[in-house]
């Protein structure tokens, strides 16, 4: 990939992390990873300093969200999801052998590939945490407290989610009915 040779041992480490997170994912070859990197390098002739490609940065936002989730002491992650997230975060933090992080456009490509391969296994926990953060902020605002000081746990989120479902169900029912009893429309006239 450019001037960088992709080591088979480093590709094996990436494949092992992918397999640990989602055993249904196919192993990648060094050539597949290099081809992906070449497409990124060829896709845009003007490189912004040493910034990774937009698609890599997008995956990094999700990795940052996962890191935030792990560090959130009020959110208890499901055990299997916690293990898979830790495998992903450990790879991102500890492995730079495959593609150097400072390579223009393709730095962190292996991390982005791992995040993409992990999506199916982690998307439910990611969606749950996003909804938890939304409801935690709503509850904190309702109680007039800053969200950073508001204690709100996974069980609270589950209760709030059920209450929100009940409210939405009630609003739909009310929208389809009327609080008024049947009224004889003949009592209204247009003059």
Short mmCIF file of N, CA and C in Angstrom, two decimals:
data_model
loop_
_atom_site.label_atom_id
_atom_site.label_comp_id
_atom_site.label_asym_id
_atom_site.label_seq_id
_atom_site.Cartn_x
_atom_site.Cartn_y
_atom_site.Cartn_z
N UNK A 1 0.87 -1.17 0.00
CA UNK A 1 0.00 0.00 0.00
C UNK A 1 0.91 1.21 0.00
N UNK A 2 1.06 1.84 -1.15
CA UNK A 2 2.03 2.91 -1.28
C UNK A 2 3.41 2.34 -1.04
N UNK A 3 4.15 2.91 -0.12
CA UNK A 3 5.49 2.42 0.23
C UNK A 3 5.47 1.44 1.38
N UNK A 4 4.30 1.10 1.89
CA UNK A 4 4.19 0.25 3.07
C UNK A 4 3.79 -1.16 2.66
N UNK A 5 4.58 -2.13 3.08
CA UNK A 5 4.23 -3.53 2.86
C UNK A 5 3.32 -4.00 3.98
N UNK A 6 2.29 -4.74 3.63
CA UNK A 6 1.35 -5.22 4.64
C UNK A 6 1.79 -6.61 5.10
N UNK A 7 2.17 -6.71 6.33
CA UNK A 7 2.68 -7.95 6.91
C UNK A 7 1.54 -8.96 7.09
N UNK A 8 1.81 -10.20 6.69
CA UNK A 8 0.81 -11.26 6.87
C UNK A 8 0.50 -11.47 8.34
N UNK A 9 1.51 -11.35 9.20
CA UNK A 9 1.29 -11.52 10.64
C UNK A 9 0.34 -10.44 11.17
N UNK A 10 0.52 -9.19 10.69
CA UNK A 10 -0.35 -8.10 11.13
C UNK A 10 -1.77 -8.29 10.59
N UNK A 11 -1.89 -8.80 9.37
CA UNK A 11 -3.21 -9.10 8.81
C UNK A 11 -3.88 -10.20 9.63
N UNK A 12 -3.11 -11.19 10.08
CA UNK A 12 -3.65 -12.26 10.92
C UNK A 12 -4.18 -11.71 12.25
N UNK A 13 -3.49 -10.73 12.82
CA UNK A 13 -3.94 -10.12 14.08
C UNK A 13 -5.28 -9.41 13.85
N UNK A 14 -5.39 -8.69 12.72
CA UNK A 14 -6.66 -8.03 12.39
C UNK A 14 -7.76 -9.07 12.19
N UNK A 15 -7.49 -10.12 11.44
CA UNK A 15 -8.49 -11.16 11.21
C UNK A 15 -8.91 -11.86 12.50
N UNK A 16 -7.97 -12.04 13.41
CA UNK A 16 -8.30 -12.66 14.70
C UNK A 16 -9.26 -11.77 15.49
N UNK A 17 -9.00 -10.46 15.47
CA UNK A 17 -9.89 -9.53 16.17
C UNK A 17 -11.28 -9.54 15.52
N UNK A 18 -11.31 -9.54 14.19
CA UNK A 18 -12.60 -9.59 13.49
C UNK A 18 -13.35 -10.86 13.86
N UNK A 19 -12.67 -11.99 13.83
CA UNK A 19 -13.31 -13.28 14.11
C UNK A 19 -13.80 -13.34 15.55
N UNK A 20 -13.04 -12.76 16.48
CA UNK A 20 -13.45 -12.75 17.89
C UNK A 20 -14.75 -11.97 18.07
N UNK A 21 -14.89 -10.89 17.33
CA UNK A 21 -16.09 -10.06 17.45
C UNK A 21 -17.26 -10.64 16.68
N UNK A 22 -17.01 -11.14 15.48
CA UNK A 22 -18.10 -11.70 14.65
C UNK A 22 -17.54 -12.87 13.86
N UNK A 23 -17.81 -14.07 14.33
CA UNK A 23 -17.23 -15.27 13.70
C UNK A 23 -17.85 -15.60 12.34
N UNK A 24 -18.83 -14.83 11.90
CA UNK A 24 -19.41 -15.07 10.58
C UNK A 24 -18.69 -14.26 9.49
N UNK A 25 -17.80 -13.39 9.90
CA UNK A 25 -17.10 -12.52 8.96
C UNK A 25 -15.95 -13.27 8.30
N UNK A 26 -15.80 -13.11 6.99
CA UNK A 26 -14.71 -13.77 6.26
C UNK A 26 -13.37 -13.12 6.56
N UNK A 27 -12.33 -13.92 6.55
CA UNK A 27 -10.98 -13.40 6.72
C UNK A 27 -10.59 -12.55 5.52
N UNK A 28 -9.80 -11.53 5.79
CA UNK A 28 -9.32 -10.64 4.74
C UNK A 28 -7.88 -11.00 4.38
N UNK A 29 -7.50 -10.70 3.16
CA UNK A 29 -6.12 -10.89 2.74
C UNK A 29 -5.43 -9.53 2.70
N UNK A 30 -4.11 -9.56 2.70
CA UNK A 30 -3.34 -8.32 2.58
C UNK A 30 -3.68 -7.61 1.27
N UNK A 31 -3.91 -8.39 0.22
CA UNK A 31 -4.24 -7.79 -1.08
C UNK A 31 -5.60 -7.07 -1.04
N UNK A 32 -6.59 -7.63 -0.34
CA UNK A 32 -7.89 -6.97 -0.23
C UNK A 32 -7.77 -5.64 0.52
N UNK A 33 -6.99 -5.65 1.58
CA UNK A 33 -6.80 -4.43 2.37
C UNK A 33 -6.04 -3.38 1.54
N UNK A 34 -5.00 -3.83 0.82
CA UNK A 34 -4.23 -2.91 -0.03
C UNK A 34 -5.11 -2.34 -1.13
N UNK A 35 -5.97 -3.16 -1.73
CA UNK A 35 -6.87 -2.67 -2.78
C UNK A 35 -7.80 -1.61 -2.24
N UNK A 36 -8.32 -1.83 -1.05
CA UNK A 36 -9.20 -0.84 -0.41
C UNK A 36 -8.43 0.46 -0.19
N UNK A 37 -7.22 0.36 0.30
CA UNK A 37 -6.40 1.54 0.52
C UNK A 37 -6.08 2.27 -0.77
N UNK A 38 -5.78 1.52 -1.84
CA UNK A 38 -5.49 2.16 -3.13
C UNK A 38 -6.70 2.92 -3.65
N UNK A 39 -7.89 2.38 -3.45
CA UNK A 39 -9.11 3.11 -3.87
C UNK A 39 -9.23 4.43 -3.13
N UNK A 40 -8.89 4.43 -1.85
CA UNK A 40 -8.94 5.67 -1.08
C UNK A 40 -7.89 6.66 -1.56
N UNK A 41 -6.71 6.16 -1.87
CA UNK A 41 -5.64 7.04 -2.36
C UNK A 41 -5.95 7.58 -3.74
N UNK A 42 -6.56 6.75 -4.60
CA UNK A 42 -6.88 7.18 -5.97
C UNK A 42 -8.16 8.00 -6.03
N UNK A 43 -9.00 7.88 -5.02
CA UNK A 43 -10.31 8.52 -5.05
C UNK A 43 -10.27 10.02 -4.97
N UNK A 44 -9.22 10.56 -4.40
CA UNK A 44 -9.15 12.01 -4.25
C UNK A 44 -7.70 12.44 -4.43
N UNK A 45 -7.47 13.32 -5.33
CA UNK A 45 -6.10 13.76 -5.64
C UNK A 45 -5.59 14.81 -4.65
N UNK A 46 -6.49 15.55 -4.04
CA UNK A 46 -6.07 16.58 -3.09
C UNK A 46 -6.20 16.02 -1.69
N UNK A 47 -5.10 15.84 -1.02
CA UNK A 47 -5.12 15.29 0.32
C UNK A 47 -5.08 16.43 1.33
N UNK A 48 -5.90 16.33 2.34
CA UNK A 48 -5.95 17.35 3.37
C UNK A 48 -4.91 17.00 4.43
N UNK A 49 -3.78 17.65 4.35
CA UNK A 49 -2.66 17.41 5.27
C UNK A 49 -2.44 15.92 5.46
N UNK A 50 -2.56 15.46 6.66
CA UNK A 50 -2.34 14.04 6.93
C UNK A 50 -3.62 13.38 7.43
N UNK A 51 -4.74 13.98 7.11
CA UNK A 51 -6.03 13.48 7.59
C UNK A 51 -6.43 12.18 6.90
N UNK A 52 -7.00 11.25 7.66
CA UNK A 52 -7.56 10.05 7.03
C UNK A 52 -8.76 10.41 6.16
N UNK A 53 -9.12 9.51 5.28
CA UNK A 53 -10.29 9.70 4.42
C UNK A 53 -11.55 9.85 5.27
N UNK A 54 -12.56 10.49 4.70
CA UNK A 54 -13.81 10.74 5.42
C UNK A 54 -14.46 9.45 5.92
N UNK A 55 -14.40 8.38 5.13
CA UNK A 55 -15.02 7.12 5.55
C UNK A 55 -14.31 6.53 6.78
N UNK A 56 -13.01 6.75 6.88
CA UNK A 56 -12.26 6.28 8.05
C UNK A 56 -12.63 7.14 9.26
N UNK A 57 -12.70 8.44 9.07
CA UNK A 57 -13.08 9.33 10.17
C UNK A 57 -14.48 9.02 10.69
N UNK A 58 -15.37 8.66 9.79
CA UNK A 58 -16.74 8.31 10.19
C UNK A 58 -16.74 7.08 11.11
N UNK A 59 -15.96 6.08 10.76
CA UNK A 59 -15.86 4.88 11.63
C UNK A 59 -15.22 5.24 12.96
N UNK A 60 -14.29 6.20 12.93
CA UNK A 60 -13.64 6.61 14.16
C UNK A 60 -14.61 7.31 15.10
N UNK A 61 -15.61 7.99 14.57
CA UNK A 61 -16.64 8.58 15.44
C UNK A 61 -17.35 7.47 16.22
N UNK A 62 -17.64 6.37 15.54
CA UNK A 62 -18.31 5.25 16.21
C UNK A 62 -17.39 4.62 17.25
N UNK A 63 -16.11 4.50 16.92
CA UNK A 63 -15.14 3.96 17.89
C UNK A 63 -15.08 4.88 19.10
N UNK A 64 -15.08 6.18 18.89
CA UNK A 64 -15.10 7.14 20.00
C UNK A 64 -16.35 7.00 20.85
N UNK A 65 -17.49 6.75 20.19
CA UNK A 65 -18.75 6.54 20.90
C UNK A 65 -18.66 5.28 21.77
N UNK A 66 -18.05 4.23 21.23
CA UNK A 66 -17.86 2.99 22.00
C UNK A 66 -16.97 3.24 23.21
N UNK A 67 -15.91 4.01 23.02
CA UNK A 67 -15.01 4.33 24.12
C UNK A 67 -15.76 5.12 25.20
N UNK A 68 -16.60 6.06 24.78
CA UNK A 68 -17.41 6.84 25.72
C UNK A 68 -18.37 5.91 26.48
N UNK A 69 -18.95 4.94 25.76
CA UNK A 69 -19.88 4.00 26.38
C UNK A 69 -19.17 3.19 27.48
N UNK A 70 -17.97 2.71 27.19
CA UNK A 70 -17.22 1.91 28.15
C UNK A 70 -16.88 2.73 29.39
N UNK A 71 -16.59 4.01 29.20
CA UNK A 71 -16.20 4.87 30.32
C UNK A 71 -17.38 5.44 31.10
N UNK A 72 -18.59 5.26 30.60
CA UNK A 72 -19.80 5.77 31.27
C UNK A 72 -20.14 4.82 32.41
N UNK A 73 -19.84 5.24 33.62
CA UNK A 73 -20.05 4.39 34.80
C UNK A 73 -21.50 4.05 35.10
N UNK A 74 -22.44 4.83 34.58
CA UNK A 74 -23.86 4.58 34.84
C UNK A 74 -24.46 3.57 33.86
N UNK A 75 -23.79 3.32 32.76
CA UNK A 75 -24.32 2.41 31.73
C UNK A 75 -23.65 1.06 31.89
N UNK A 76 -24.44 0.02 32.11
CA UNK A 76 -23.88 -1.33 32.19
C UNK A 76 -24.07 -2.02 30.85
N UNK A 77 -22.96 -2.35 30.23
CA UNK A 77 -22.97 -2.98 28.91
C UNK A 77 -23.23 -4.47 29.08
N UNK A 78 -24.03 -5.03 28.17
CA UNK A 78 -24.24 -6.48 28.17
C UNK A 78 -22.87 -7.16 28.12
N UNK A 79 -22.71 -8.29 28.83
CA UNK A 79 -21.41 -8.93 28.97
C UNK A 79 -20.74 -9.27 27.65
N UNK A 80 -21.47 -9.91 26.73
CA UNK A 80 -20.88 -10.30 25.46
C UNK A 80 -20.49 -9.07 24.65
N UNK A 81 -21.35 -8.07 24.64
CA UNK A 81 -21.05 -6.83 23.92
C UNK A 81 -19.84 -6.14 24.54
N UNK A 82 -19.74 -6.14 25.87
CA UNK A 82 -18.60 -5.51 26.55
C UNK A 82 -17.29 -6.18 26.13
N UNK A 83 -17.31 -7.51 26.04
CA UNK A 83 -16.11 -8.25 25.63
C UNK A 83 -15.72 -7.88 24.20
N UNK A 84 -16.69 -7.85 23.31
CA UNK A 84 -16.42 -7.54 21.91
C UNK A 84 -15.92 -6.10 21.75
N UNK A 85 -16.52 -5.19 22.48
CA UNK A 85 -16.09 -3.78 22.42
C UNK A 85 -14.66 -3.66 22.92
N UNK A 86 -14.33 -4.39 23.98
CA UNK A 86 -12.96 -4.32 24.51
C UNK A 86 -11.95 -4.87 23.52
N UNK A 87 -12.31 -5.95 22.80
CA UNK A 87 -11.43 -6.48 21.76
C UNK A 87 -11.17 -5.40 20.70
N UNK A 88 -12.23 -4.73 20.27
CA UNK A 88 -12.09 -3.68 19.26
C UNK A 88 -11.23 -2.53 19.77
N UNK A 89 -11.53 -2.03 20.97
CA UNK A 89 -10.77 -0.90 21.51
C UNK A 89 -9.31 -1.26 21.76
N UNK A 90 -9.05 -2.48 22.22
CA UNK A 90 -7.67 -2.91 22.42
C UNK A 90 -6.91 -2.93 21.10
N UNK A 91 -7.56 -3.43 20.05
CA UNK A 91 -6.90 -3.44 18.75
C UNK A 91 -6.56 -2.02 18.30
N UNK A 92 -7.54 -1.13 18.42
CA UNK A 92 -7.34 0.26 17.97
C UNK A 92 -6.21 0.93 18.76
N UNK A 93 -6.16 0.68 20.05
CA UNK A 93 -5.16 1.36 20.89
C UNK A 93 -3.79 0.71 20.82
N UNK A 94 -3.73 -0.59 20.57
CA UNK A 94 -2.46 -1.31 20.72
C UNK A 94 -1.79 -1.73 19.42
N UNK A 95 -2.50 -1.69 18.31
CA UNK A 95 -1.93 -2.24 17.07
C UNK A 95 -1.78 -1.16 16.00
N UNK A 96 -0.53 -0.94 15.62
CA UNK A 96 -0.25 -0.01 14.55
C UNK A 96 0.63 -0.70 13.50
N UNK A 97 0.76 -2.01 13.61
CA UNK A 97 1.70 -2.71 12.73
C UNK A 97 1.22 -2.82 11.29
N UNK A 98 -0.08 -2.92 11.08
CA UNK A 98 -0.58 -3.16 9.73
C UNK A 98 -0.45 -1.91 8.85
N UNK A 99 -1.06 -0.83 9.26
CA UNK A 99 -0.99 0.43 8.50
C UNK A 99 -0.65 1.54 9.50
N UNK A 100 0.48 2.21 9.28
CA UNK A 100 0.85 3.29 10.21
C UNK A 100 -0.26 4.34 10.30
N UNK A 101 -0.53 4.78 11.51
CA UNK A 101 -1.63 5.72 11.74
C UNK A 101 -1.39 7.07 11.09
N UNK A 102 -0.14 7.43 10.85
CA UNK A 102 0.13 8.75 10.29
C UNK A 102 0.18 8.77 8.77
N UNK A 103 -0.16 7.68 8.12
CA UNK A 103 -0.19 7.68 6.65
C UNK A 103 -1.34 8.55 6.15
N UNK A 104 -1.08 9.47 5.22
CA UNK A 104 -2.17 10.30 4.69
C UNK A 104 -3.25 9.44 4.04
N UNK A 105 -4.49 9.80 4.27
CA UNK A 105 -5.68 9.19 3.68
C UNK A 105 -5.99 7.79 4.18
N UNK A 106 -4.99 6.94 4.40
CA UNK A 106 -5.27 5.54 4.75
C UNK A 106 -4.84 5.18 6.16
N UNK A 107 -4.29 6.12 6.92
CA UNK A 107 -3.97 5.85 8.32
C UNK A 107 -5.23 5.41 9.05
N UNK A 108 -5.12 4.41 9.87
CA UNK A 108 -6.25 3.85 10.63
C UNK A 108 -7.22 3.05 9.75
N UNK A 109 -6.85 2.74 8.53
CA UNK A 109 -7.74 1.95 7.68
C UNK A 109 -8.09 0.62 8.31
N UNK A 110 -7.11 -0.05 8.92
CA UNK A 110 -7.39 -1.33 9.56
C UNK A 110 -8.37 -1.18 10.72
N UNK A 111 -8.26 -0.08 11.47
CA UNK A 111 -9.21 0.18 12.56
C UNK A 111 -10.62 0.38 12.01
N UNK A 112 -10.71 1.11 10.89
CA UNK A 112 -12.01 1.35 10.26
C UNK A 112 -12.60 0.04 9.73
N UNK A 113 -11.75 -0.81 9.17
CA UNK A 113 -12.21 -2.12 8.68
C UNK A 113 -12.73 -2.94 9.84
N UNK A 114 -12.02 -2.93 10.95
CA UNK A 114 -12.47 -3.68 12.13
C UNK A 114 -13.81 -3.15 12.64
N UNK A 115 -13.96 -1.83 12.67
CA UNK A 115 -15.24 -1.24 13.11
C UNK A 115 -16.36 -1.66 12.18
N UNK A 116 -16.12 -1.60 10.89
CA UNK A 116 -17.14 -2.01 9.90
C UNK A 116 -17.51 -3.47 10.08
N UNK A 117 -16.50 -4.32 10.29
CA UNK A 117 -16.75 -5.76 10.47
C UNK A 117 -17.48 -6.04 11.78
N UNK A 118 -17.35 -5.15 12.75
CA UNK A 118 -17.97 -5.34 14.07
C UNK A 118 -19.39 -4.81 14.14
N UNK A 119 -19.81 -4.06 13.14
CA UNK A 119 -21.08 -3.34 13.20
C UNK A 119 -22.25 -4.26 13.51
N UNK A 120 -22.39 -5.36 12.79
CA UNK A 120 -23.54 -6.24 13.02
C UNK A 120 -23.58 -6.77 14.44
N UNK A 121 -22.42 -7.07 15.00
CA UNK A 121 -22.36 -7.63 16.35
C UNK A 121 -22.62 -6.58 17.43
N UNK A 122 -22.37 -5.30 17.12
CA UNK A 122 -22.44 -4.25 18.15
C UNK A 122 -23.54 -3.23 17.95
N UNK A 123 -24.21 -3.26 16.81
CA UNK A 123 -25.15 -2.17 16.51
C UNK A 123 -26.30 -2.04 17.50
N UNK A 124 -26.78 -3.16 18.04
CA UNK A 124 -27.89 -3.07 19.00
C UNK A 124 -27.44 -2.37 20.28
N UNK A 125 -26.26 -2.72 20.78
CA UNK A 125 -25.76 -2.07 22.00
C UNK A 125 -25.47 -0.59 21.73
N UNK A 126 -24.96 -0.27 20.55
CA UNK A 126 -24.70 1.12 20.18
C UNK A 126 -26.01 1.91 20.13
N UNK A 127 -27.04 1.33 19.51
CA UNK A 127 -28.35 2.00 19.42
C UNK A 127 -28.95 2.17 20.82
N UNK A 128 -28.83 1.15 21.66
CA UNK A 128 -29.36 1.24 23.02
C UNK A 128 -28.68 2.35 23.80
N UNK A 129 -27.37 2.44 23.67
CA UNK A 129 -26.64 3.49 24.41
C UNK A 129 -27.02 4.88 23.88
N UNK A 130 -27.18 5.01 22.58
CA UNK A 130 -27.61 6.29 22.02
C UNK A 130 -28.98 6.70 22.57
N UNK A 131 -29.90 5.74 22.64
CA UNK A 131 -31.24 6.03 23.18
C UNK A 131 -31.16 6.33 24.67
N UNK A 132 -30.30 5.61 25.39
CA UNK A 132 -30.08 5.86 26.81
C UNK A 132 -29.62 7.31 27.03
N UNK A 133 -28.67 7.77 26.22
CA UNK A 133 -28.17 9.14 26.37
C UNK A 133 -29.26 10.16 26.09
N UNK A 134 -30.11 9.88 25.10
CA UNK A 134 -31.22 10.78 24.78
C UNK A 134 -32.19 10.88 25.96
N UNK A 135 -32.59 9.72 26.51
CA UNK A 135 -33.55 9.73 27.61
C UNK A 135 -32.94 10.24 28.91
N UNK A 136 -31.64 9.98 29.12
CA UNK A 136 -30.98 10.52 30.32
C UNK A 136 -31.00 12.05 30.28
N UNK A 137 -30.70 12.62 29.11
CA UNK A 137 -30.73 14.09 28.98
C UNK A 137 -32.14 14.62 29.20
N UNK A 138 -33.14 13.97 28.63
CA UNK A 138 -34.53 14.38 28.79
C UNK A 138 -34.92 14.34 30.27
N UNK A 139 -34.60 13.25 30.96
CA UNK A 139 -34.94 13.12 32.38
C UNK A 139 -34.19 14.17 33.22
N UNK A 140 -32.93 14.40 32.91
CA UNK A 140 -32.15 15.41 33.65
C UNK A 140 -32.76 16.79 33.44
N UNK A 141 -33.14 17.10 32.20
CA UNK A 141 -33.77 18.40 31.91
C UNK A 141 -35.09 18.54 32.65
N UNK A 142 -35.89 17.48 32.68
CA UNK A 142 -37.17 17.53 33.38
C UNK A 142 -36.99 17.78 34.88
N UNK A 143 -35.88 17.28 35.44
CA UNK A 143 -35.62 17.47 36.86
C UNK A 143 -34.75 18.70 37.13
N UNK A 144 -34.39 19.43 36.07
CA UNK A 144 -33.61 20.64 36.22
C UNK A 144 -32.19 20.42 36.71
N UNK A 145 -31.61 19.27 36.36
CA UNK A 145 -30.25 18.95 36.79
C UNK A 145 -29.32 18.86 35.59
N UNK A 146 -28.06 19.22 35.78
CA UNK A 146 -27.09 19.02 34.69
C UNK A 146 -26.91 17.52 34.44
N UNK A 147 -26.82 17.13 33.18
CA UNK A 147 -26.75 15.72 32.84
C UNK A 147 -25.51 15.05 33.44
N UNK A 148 -24.41 15.82 33.63
CA UNK A 148 -23.19 15.25 34.19
C UNK A 148 -23.37 14.83 35.65
N UNK A 149 -24.28 15.49 36.35
CA UNK A 149 -24.51 15.20 37.77
C UNK A 149 -25.72 14.30 37.99
N UNK A 150 -26.42 13.96 36.95
CA UNK A 150 -27.66 13.20 37.05
C UNK A 150 -27.36 11.70 37.03
N UNK A 151 -27.76 10.98 38.07
CA UNK A 151 -27.53 9.54 38.15
C UNK A 151 -28.69 8.83 37.45
N UNK A 152 -28.34 8.07 36.43
CA UNK A 152 -29.34 7.43 35.58
C UNK A 152 -28.70 6.16 35.05
N UNK A 153 -29.33 5.02 35.33
CA UNK A 153 -28.72 3.73 35.02
C UNK A 153 -29.51 3.00 33.93
N UNK A 154 -29.00 1.85 33.52
CA UNK A 154 -29.65 1.08 32.46
C UNK A 154 -31.09 0.71 32.86
N UNK A 155 -31.30 0.35 34.12
CA UNK A 155 -32.66 0.02 34.58
C UNK A 155 -33.58 1.23 34.48
N UNK A 156 -33.06 2.42 34.81
CA UNK A 156 -33.86 3.64 34.66
C UNK A 156 -34.23 3.87 33.20
N UNK A 157 -33.26 3.62 32.32
CA UNK A 157 -33.50 3.77 30.88
C UNK A 157 -34.59 2.82 30.42
N UNK A 158 -34.55 1.57 30.89
CA UNK A 158 -35.58 0.61 30.49
C UNK A 158 -36.96 1.06 30.96
N UNK A 159 -37.05 1.59 32.18
CA UNK A 159 -38.33 2.10 32.69
C UNK A 159 -38.80 3.31 31.87
N UNK A 160 -37.88 4.22 31.59
CA UNK A 160 -38.23 5.41 30.80
C UNK A 160 -38.68 5.03 29.40
N UNK A 161 -38.03 4.04 28.84
CA UNK A 161 -38.38 3.60 27.49
C UNK A 161 -39.80 3.01 27.47
N UNK A 162 -40.14 2.23 28.49
CA UNK A 162 -41.49 1.66 28.57
C UNK A 162 -42.52 2.78 28.78
N UNK A 163 -42.20 3.76 29.61
CA UNK A 163 -43.11 4.88 29.83
C UNK A 163 -43.30 5.67 28.54
N UNK A 164 -42.23 5.86 27.79
CA UNK A 164 -42.33 6.59 26.52
C UNK A 164 -43.19 5.81 25.53
N UNK A 165 -43.03 4.49 25.48
CA UNK A 165 -43.86 3.66 24.59
C UNK A 165 -45.34 3.79 24.97
N UNK A 166 -45.62 3.77 26.27
CA UNK A 166 -47.01 3.89 26.73
C UNK A 166 -47.58 5.26 26.36
N UNK A 167 -46.79 6.30 26.51
CA UNK A 167 -47.23 7.64 26.14
C UNK A 167 -47.53 7.73 24.65
N UNK A 168 -46.65 7.20 23.83
CA UNK A 168 -46.87 7.22 22.37
C UNK A 168 -48.11 6.42 21.99
N UNK A 169 -48.29 5.28 22.63
CA UNK A 169 -49.49 4.46 22.37
C UNK A 169 -50.75 5.23 22.75
N UNK A 170 -50.73 5.90 23.90
CA UNK A 170 -51.87 6.71 24.35
C UNK A 170 -52.14 7.85 23.37
N UNK A 171 -51.08 8.53 22.92
CA UNK A 171 -51.26 9.64 21.98
C UNK A 171 -51.86 9.16 20.66
N UNK A 172 -51.47 7.98 20.20
CA UNK A 172 -52.06 7.43 18.97
C UNK A 172 -53.54 7.12 19.17
N UNK A 173 -53.86 6.53 20.31
CA UNK A 173 -55.26 6.19 20.59
C UNK A 173 -56.12 7.45 20.68
N UNK A 174 -55.60 8.47 21.34
CA UNK A 174 -56.34 9.73 21.49
C UNK A 174 -56.52 10.38 20.13
N UNK A 175 -55.49 10.30 19.30
CA UNK A 175 -55.57 10.89 17.97
C UNK A 175 -56.61 10.23 17.10
N UNK A 176 -56.91 8.98 17.37
CA UNK A 176 -57.91 8.25 16.59
C UNK A 176 -59.30 8.31 17.20
N UNK A 177 -59.41 8.88 18.39
CA UNK A 177 -60.72 8.95 19.04
C UNK A 177 -60.98 10.38 19.49
N UNK A 178 -62.02 10.55 20.28
CA UNK A 178 -62.38 11.87 20.77
C UNK A 178 -62.75 11.77 22.23
N UNK A 179 -62.48 12.82 22.98
CA UNK A 179 -62.89 12.87 24.38
C UNK A 179 -64.39 13.17 24.49
N UNK A 180 -64.97 13.69 23.42
CA UNK A 180 -66.39 14.04 23.43
C UNK A 180 -67.24 12.81 23.13
N UNK A 181 -68.38 12.76 23.76
CA UNK A 181 -69.31 11.69 23.40
C UNK A 181 -69.92 12.06 22.05
N UNK A 182 -70.62 11.14 21.48
CA UNK A 182 -71.22 11.39 20.16
C UNK A 182 -72.11 12.62 20.25
N UNK A 183 -71.92 13.57 19.38
CA UNK A 183 -72.67 14.83 19.36
C UNK A 183 -73.53 14.84 18.11
N UNK A 184 -74.77 15.28 18.29
CA UNK A 184 -75.66 15.40 17.12
C UNK A 184 -75.22 16.62 16.34
N UNK A 185 -74.70 16.41 15.16
CA UNK A 185 -74.15 17.52 14.36
C UNK A 185 -75.23 18.49 13.91
N UNK A 186 -76.51 18.13 14.04
CA UNK A 186 -77.57 19.03 13.60
C UNK A 186 -77.68 20.26 14.49
N UNK A 187 -77.07 20.23 15.69
CA UNK A 187 -77.19 21.41 16.54
C UNK A 187 -76.29 22.55 16.10
N UNK A 188 -75.37 22.28 15.20
CA UNK A 188 -74.50 23.32 14.64
C UNK A 188 -75.03 23.73 13.28
N UNK A 189 -75.18 25.03 13.08
CA UNK A 189 -75.62 25.52 11.78
C UNK A 189 -74.71 26.65 11.33
N UNK A 190 -74.57 26.78 10.03
CA UNK A 190 -73.78 27.88 9.47
C UNK A 190 -74.80 28.95 9.07
N UNK A 191 -74.62 30.17 9.47
CA UNK A 191 -75.55 31.26 9.15
C UNK A 191 -75.01 32.09 8.02
#
